[in-house]
mmCIF file of C-alpha atoms in Angstrom:
data_model
loop_
_atom_site.group_PDB
_atom_site.id
_atom_site.type_symbol
_atom_site.label_atom_id
_atom_site.label_comp_id
_atom_site.label_asym_id
_atom_site.label_seq_id
_atom_site.Cartn_x
_atom_site.Cartn_y
_atom_site.Cartn_z
ATOM 1 C CA UNK U 249 12.482 3.924 10.112
ATOM 2 C CA UNK U 250 11.595 0.156 9.950
ATOM 3 C CA UNK U 251 12.710 -1.622 6.963
ATOM 4 C CA UNK U 252 10.711 -4.413 4.976
ATOM 5 C CA UNK U 253 12.722 -6.521 2.636
ATOM 6 C CA UNK U 254 10.933 -8.352 -0.282
ATOM 7 C CA UNK U 255 12.584 -11.020 -2.506
ATOM 8 C CA UNK U 256 12.870 -11.446 -5.379
ATOM 9 C CA UNK U 257 12.151 -8.057 -6.982
ATOM 10 C CA UNK U 258 11.384 -9.709 -10.407
ATOM 11 C CA UNK U 259 10.629 -13.488 -11.478
ATOM 12 C CA UNK U 260 9.752 -14.808 -14.752
ATOM 13 C CA UNK U 261 8.290 -18.467 -14.743
ATOM 14 C CA UNK U 262 6.693 -20.987 -16.986
ATOM 15 C CA UNK U 263 2.980 -21.423 -16.505
ATOM 16 C CA UNK U 264 2.231 -24.388 -14.028
ATOM 17 C CA UNK U 265 5.026 -23.721 -11.993
ATOM 18 C CA UNK U 266 5.019 -22.400 -8.404
ATOM 19 C CA UNK U 267 6.701 -19.114 -7.262
ATOM 20 C CA UNK U 268 7.650 -18.185 -3.728
ATOM 21 C CA UNK U 269 8.081 -14.532 -2.625
ATOM 22 C CA UNK U 270 9.479 -13.851 0.778
ATOM 23 C CA UNK U 271 8.831 -10.605 3.006
ATOM 24 C CA UNK U 272 11.258 -10.043 5.832
ATOM 25 C CA UNK U 273 11.047 -7.506 8.621
ATOM 26 C CA UNK U 274 14.724 -6.424 9.001
ATOM 27 C CA UNK U 275 14.680 -4.504 12.271
ATOM 28 C CA UNK U 276 11.628 -5.212 14.051
ATOM 29 C CA UNK U 277 9.105 -8.121 14.699
ATOM 30 C CA UNK U 278 6.041 -8.287 12.741
ATOM 31 C CA UNK U 279 3.145 -10.484 14.225
ATOM 32 C CA UNK U 280 1.216 -9.363 11.326
ATOM 33 C CA UNK U 281 1.843 -8.889 7.740
ATOM 34 C CA UNK U 282 -0.111 -7.849 4.764
ATOM 35 C CA UNK U 283 0.053 -8.981 1.017
ATOM 36 C CA UNK U 284 -1.288 -6.941 -1.767
ATOM 37 C CA UNK U 285 -1.526 -7.142 -5.463
ATOM 38 C CA UNK U 286 -1.399 -4.384 -7.774
ATOM 39 C CA UNK U 287 -2.145 -4.350 -11.613
ATOM 40 C CA UNK U 288 -0.620 -1.667 -13.651
ATOM 41 C CA UNK U 289 -1.776 1.807 -13.075
ATOM 42 C CA UNK U 290 -4.462 0.395 -10.614
ATOM 43 C CA UNK U 291 -4.665 0.444 -6.768
ATOM 44 C CA UNK U 292 -3.472 -2.007 -4.098
ATOM 45 C CA UNK U 293 -5.759 -4.860 -3.692
ATOM 46 C CA UNK U 294 -5.507 -6.346 -0.366
ATOM 47 C CA UNK U 295 -4.918 -10.264 -0.811
ATOM 48 C CA UNK U 296 -4.561 -11.526 2.922
ATOM 49 C CA UNK U 297 -3.363 -10.712 6.313
ATOM 50 C CA UNK U 298 -0.498 -13.088 7.323
ATOM 51 C CA UNK U 299 -0.537 -13.941 11.072
ATOM 52 C CA UNK U 300 2.504 -15.360 12.835
ATOM 53 C CA UNK U 301 2.034 -18.740 13.969
ATOM 54 C CA UNK U 302 -1.629 -19.080 12.610
ATOM 55 C CA UNK U 303 -3.556 -19.352 9.482
ATOM 56 C CA UNK U 304 -3.677 -16.334 7.008
ATOM 57 C CA UNK U 305 -6.948 -14.318 6.666
ATOM 58 C CA UNK U 306 -7.914 -14.130 3.126
ATOM 59 C CA UNK U 307 -9.930 -11.519 1.543
ATOM 60 C CA UNK U 308 -13.158 -12.400 -0.422
ATOM 61 C CA UNK U 309 -12.376 -13.705 -3.792
ATOM 62 C CA UNK U 310 -8.778 -14.745 -3.070
ATOM 63 C CA UNK U 311 -8.104 -18.377 -3.409
ATOM 64 C CA UNK U 312 -6.148 -19.506 -0.446
ATOM 65 C CA UNK U 313 -5.061 -22.850 -2.141
ATOM 66 C CA UNK U 314 -3.738 -20.636 -5.007
ATOM 67 C CA UNK U 315 -1.905 -18.241 -2.776
ATOM 68 C CA UNK U 316 -0.232 -19.930 -0.104
ATOM 69 C CA UNK U 317 0.808 -17.820 2.917
ATOM 70 C CA UNK U 318 3.202 -19.020 5.525
ATOM 71 C CA UNK U 319 4.153 -16.606 8.494
ATOM 72 C CA UNK U 320 6.560 -19.164 10.531
ATOM 73 C CA UNK U 321 8.412 -16.499 12.314
ATOM 74 C CA UNK U 322 8.117 -13.115 13.763
ATOM 75 C CA UNK U 323 10.384 -11.672 10.860
ATOM 76 C CA UNK U 324 9.315 -13.719 7.807
ATOM 77 C CA UNK U 325 6.147 -14.301 5.840
ATOM 78 C CA UNK U 326 6.104 -16.107 2.536
ATOM 79 C CA UNK U 327 3.694 -15.942 -0.238
ATOM 80 C CA UNK U 328 3.664 -18.949 -2.744
ATOM 81 C CA UNK U 329 2.007 -18.444 -6.144
ATOM 82 C CA UNK U 330 0.901 -22.176 -7.045
ATOM 83 C CA UNK U 331 0.560 -23.343 -10.505
ATOM 84 C CA UNK U 332 1.007 -20.066 -11.864
ATOM 85 C CA UNK U 333 -0.830 -18.863 -14.940
ATOM 86 C CA UNK U 334 -0.517 -15.874 -17.108
ATOM 87 C CA UNK U 335 -3.422 -14.339 -15.234
ATOM 88 C CA UNK U 336 -1.472 -14.361 -12.050
ATOM 89 C CA UNK U 337 0.989 -12.003 -13.628
ATOM 90 C CA UNK U 338 1.041 -8.894 -11.427
ATOM 91 C CA UNK U 339 3.041 -6.740 -8.862
ATOM 92 C CA UNK U 340 2.857 -8.334 -5.387
ATOM 93 C CA UNK U 341 3.682 -6.281 -2.609
ATOM 94 C CA UNK U 342 3.903 -6.957 1.217
ATOM 95 C CA UNK U 343 3.841 -4.719 4.280
ATOM 96 C CA UNK U 344 4.000 -4.830 8.011
ATOM 97 C CA UNK U 345 3.443 -2.581 10.908
ATOM 98 C CA UNK U 346 6.247 -1.874 13.544
ATOM 99 C CA UNK U 347 4.061 -1.938 16.791
ATOM 100 C CA UNK U 348 6.964 -1.760 18.800
ATOM 101 C CA UNK U 349 8.355 1.249 17.306
ATOM 102 C CA UNK U 350 7.841 5.008 17.790
ATOM 103 C CA UNK U 351 4.355 6.649 17.980
ATOM 104 C CA UNK U 352 2.291 7.028 14.907
ATOM 105 C CA UNK U 353 2.803 3.379 14.358
ATOM 106 C CA UNK U 354 -0.341 2.598 12.622
ATOM 107 C CA UNK U 355 1.550 3.195 9.325
ATOM 108 C CA UNK U 356 2.598 0.408 6.972
ATOM 109 C CA UNK U 357 5.959 -0.241 5.862
ATOM 110 C CA UNK U 358 6.227 -1.798 2.497
ATOM 111 C CA UNK U 359 8.681 -4.047 0.856
ATOM 112 C CA UNK U 360 9.904 -3.025 -2.607
ATOM 113 C CA UNK U 361 7.496 -5.514 -4.525
ATOM 114 C CA UNK U 362 7.828 -8.369 -6.573
ATOM 115 C CA UNK U 363 6.935 -8.065 -10.352
ATOM 116 C CA UNK U 364 5.902 -11.714 -11.397
ATOM 117 C CA UNK U 365 5.398 -12.665 -15.206
ATOM 118 C CA UNK U 366 4.285 -15.901 -15.971
ATOM 119 C CA UNK U 367 4.800 -17.176 -19.686
ATOM 120 C CA UNK N 904 -12.374 -4.360 -1.689
ATOM 121 C CA UNK N 905 -11.431 -0.787 -2.721
ATOM 122 C CA UNK N 906 -12.983 1.889 -0.528
ATOM 123 C CA UNK N 907 -11.302 5.055 -1.579
ATOM 124 C CA UNK N 908 -11.880 7.028 -4.723
ATOM 125 C CA UNK N 909 -9.307 9.584 -5.694
ATOM 126 C CA UNK N 910 -9.353 12.331 -8.011
ATOM 127 C CA UNK N 911 -7.941 13.481 -10.382
ATOM 128 C CA UNK N 912 -6.701 10.056 -11.578
ATOM 129 C CA UNK N 913 -3.860 12.038 -13.354
ATOM 130 C CA UNK N 914 -2.392 15.349 -12.779
ATOM 131 C CA UNK N 915 0.183 17.236 -14.423
ATOM 132 C CA UNK N 916 1.600 20.399 -13.285
ATOM 133 C CA UNK N 917 4.842 22.589 -13.642
ATOM 134 C CA UNK N 918 7.662 22.861 -11.104
ATOM 135 C CA UNK N 919 6.673 25.169 -8.266
ATOM 136 C CA UNK N 920 2.908 24.898 -8.713
ATOM 137 C CA UNK N 921 0.829 23.271 -6.030
ATOM 138 C CA UNK N 922 -0.853 20.017 -6.527
ATOM 139 C CA UNK N 923 -3.966 19.024 -4.846
ATOM 140 C CA UNK N 924 -5.427 15.288 -4.630
ATOM 141 C CA UNK N 925 -8.617 14.393 -3.336
ATOM 142 C CA UNK N 926 -9.874 11.009 -1.585
ATOM 143 C CA UNK N 927 -13.346 9.845 -0.889
ATOM 144 C CA UNK N 928 -14.324 7.092 1.357
ATOM 145 C CA UNK N 929 -17.425 5.058 2.369
ATOM 146 C CA UNK N 930 -17.010 3.618 5.898
ATOM 147 C CA UNK N 931 -16.094 5.184 9.261
ATOM 148 C CA UNK N 932 -12.447 5.249 9.834
ATOM 149 C CA UNK N 933 -9.837 5.470 12.705
ATOM 150 C CA UNK N 934 -7.365 7.206 10.322
ATOM 151 C CA UNK N 935 -6.522 8.092 6.960
ATOM 152 C CA UNK N 936 -3.150 7.793 5.540
ATOM 153 C CA UNK N 937 -1.507 8.926 2.439
ATOM 154 C CA UNK N 938 1.233 7.053 0.560
ATOM 155 C CA UNK N 939 3.610 7.724 -2.403
ATOM 156 C CA UNK N 940 4.541 5.031 -5.042
ATOM 157 C CA UNK N 941 7.297 5.542 -7.484
ATOM 158 C CA UNK N 942 6.848 3.530 -10.632
ATOM 159 C CA UNK N 943 7.550 -0.199 -10.054
ATOM 160 C CA UNK N 944 8.381 0.147 -6.212
ATOM 161 C CA UNK N 945 6.866 -0.174 -2.998
ATOM 162 C CA UNK N 946 4.811 2.450 -1.255
ATOM 163 C CA UNK N 947 6.345 4.962 1.324
ATOM 164 C CA UNK N 948 4.338 6.330 4.011
ATOM 165 C CA UNK N 949 3.546 10.180 4.035
ATOM 166 C CA UNK N 950 1.277 11.460 6.509
ATOM 167 C CA UNK N 951 -1.402 10.123 8.728
ATOM 168 C CA UNK N 952 -4.435 12.036 10.121
ATOM 169 C CA UNK N 953 -6.734 10.740 12.776
ATOM 170 C CA UNK N 954 -10.310 10.702 12.657
ATOM 171 C CA UNK N 955 -10.654 13.432 15.368
ATOM 172 C CA UNK N 956 -8.222 15.828 13.466
ATOM 173 C CA UNK N 957 -9.124 18.090 10.588
ATOM 174 C CA UNK N 958 -5.731 19.374 9.281
ATOM 175 C CA UNK N 959 -2.099 18.315 9.522
ATOM 176 C CA UNK N 960 1.083 19.312 7.957
ATOM 177 C CA UNK N 961 4.392 17.706 7.199
ATOM 178 C CA UNK N 962 6.953 19.876 5.380
ATOM 179 C CA UNK N 963 5.433 20.735 2.027
ATOM 180 C CA UNK N 964 2.344 18.498 2.551
ATOM 181 C CA UNK N 965 -0.803 19.496 4.008
ATOM 182 C CA UNK N 966 -3.744 17.016 4.495
ATOM 183 C CA UNK N 967 -7.362 17.883 5.458
ATOM 184 C CA UNK N 968 -10.069 15.524 6.586
ATOM 185 C CA UNK N 969 -13.661 16.171 6.656
ATOM 186 C CA UNK N 970 -15.410 12.929 8.237
ATOM 187 C CA UNK N 971 -18.898 14.448 7.597
ATOM 188 C CA UNK N 972 -18.285 14.385 4.021
ATOM 189 C CA UNK N 973 -15.896 11.317 4.064
ATOM 190 C CA UNK N 974 -13.134 12.948 2.315
ATOM 191 C CA UNK N 975 -9.620 14.026 2.348
ATOM 192 C CA UNK N 976 -7.366 16.044 0.475
ATOM 193 C CA UNK N 977 -3.609 16.098 0.081
ATOM 194 C CA UNK N 978 -1.806 19.315 -1.034
ATOM 195 C CA UNK N 979 1.850 19.352 -2.050
ATOM 196 C CA UNK N 980 2.991 23.050 -2.307
ATOM 197 C CA UNK N 981 6.046 24.277 -4.302
ATOM 198 C CA UNK N 982 6.125 21.092 -6.304
ATOM 199 C CA UNK N 983 9.332 19.648 -7.612
ATOM 200 C CA UNK N 984 10.094 17.283 -10.490
ATOM 201 C CA UNK N 985 10.995 14.593 -7.719
ATOM 202 C CA UNK N 986 7.539 14.834 -6.527
ATOM 203 C CA UNK N 987 6.447 12.860 -9.652
ATOM 204 C CA UNK N 988 4.827 9.688 -8.589
ATOM 205 C CA UNK N 989 1.615 7.917 -7.737
ATOM 206 C CA UNK N 990 -0.284 9.073 -4.528
ATOM 207 C CA UNK N 991 -2.750 6.777 -2.766
ATOM 208 C CA UNK N 992 -4.913 7.408 0.226
ATOM 209 C CA UNK N 993 -5.647 4.632 2.558
ATOM 210 C CA UNK N 994 -8.213 4.120 5.372
ATOM 211 C CA UNK N 995 -7.886 2.318 8.547
ATOM 212 C CA UNK N 996 -11.190 1.273 10.001
ATOM 213 C CA UNK N 997 -9.857 -0.907 12.778
ATOM 214 C CA UNK N 998 -8.680 -4.538 12.336
ATOM 215 C CA UNK N 999 -5.133 -3.587 11.256
ATOM 216 C CA UNK N 1000 -5.566 -3.631 7.350
ATOM 217 C CA UNK N 1001 -5.540 -0.736 5.190
ATOM 218 C CA UNK N 1002 -7.777 -0.187 2.116
ATOM 219 C CA UNK N 1003 -6.248 1.882 -0.525
ATOM 220 C CA UNK N 1004 -7.774 4.299 -3.024
ATOM 221 C CA UNK N 1005 -7.477 4.406 -6.699
ATOM 222 C CA UNK N 1006 -4.512 6.732 -6.741
ATOM 223 C CA UNK N 1007 -3.513 9.965 -8.416
ATOM 224 C CA UNK N 1008 -0.772 10.037 -10.824
ATOM 225 C CA UNK N 1009 1.158 13.122 -10.585
ATOM 226 C CA UNK N 1010 3.687 14.471 -13.160
ATOM 227 C CA UNK N 1011 5.568 17.582 -12.390
ATOM 228 C CA UNK N 1012 7.263 18.914 -15.183
ATOM 229 C CA UNK N 1013 10.720 20.829 -14.714
#
């Protein structure tokens, strides 16, 4: 199946710094990618939909100036957590669909996630 | 916003037993999907059932969908210790994005 690569897998940073997380579709083109956030033992909360070549669509309550999303190519979307604070500590996961793939392509392929810890 | 509610939140069974997880949702859907997540990892797609389907099988997995009750169930038969993970349902109501349920944490004891 399609592969989504997410880096880094784990990052520890100081409060006030910015952290960039990369999400790449390795063997397919993804015009749309999705960014989720997950707290321990909780569900995935959709943060935003990343659209190649245009602005991201943010879910209600998600600060777009806080969580900057850039989708500059068909295989790469980045999420930058700006001026990170301890409450931003969470597990961030990206995902994408392979629309050019086989049938049943409504499913999402997920990256392996990034555990962000802000001290 | 989270649409799905799953029960039970946690389930502990012995190897060889069957595990059943339920998911309820609120809005109309195009399809419903089930995913598995190992601790600290991304999610892996298990099975998709469309709104006009009532039951679907894939290996040891059986999924049912009742659109009149807005509910779905995932049955894992003859469970194995390796099935230990969190399981999430996710609804697709169009527009491309999936909304995930709260998840069921399954523990299969050898």
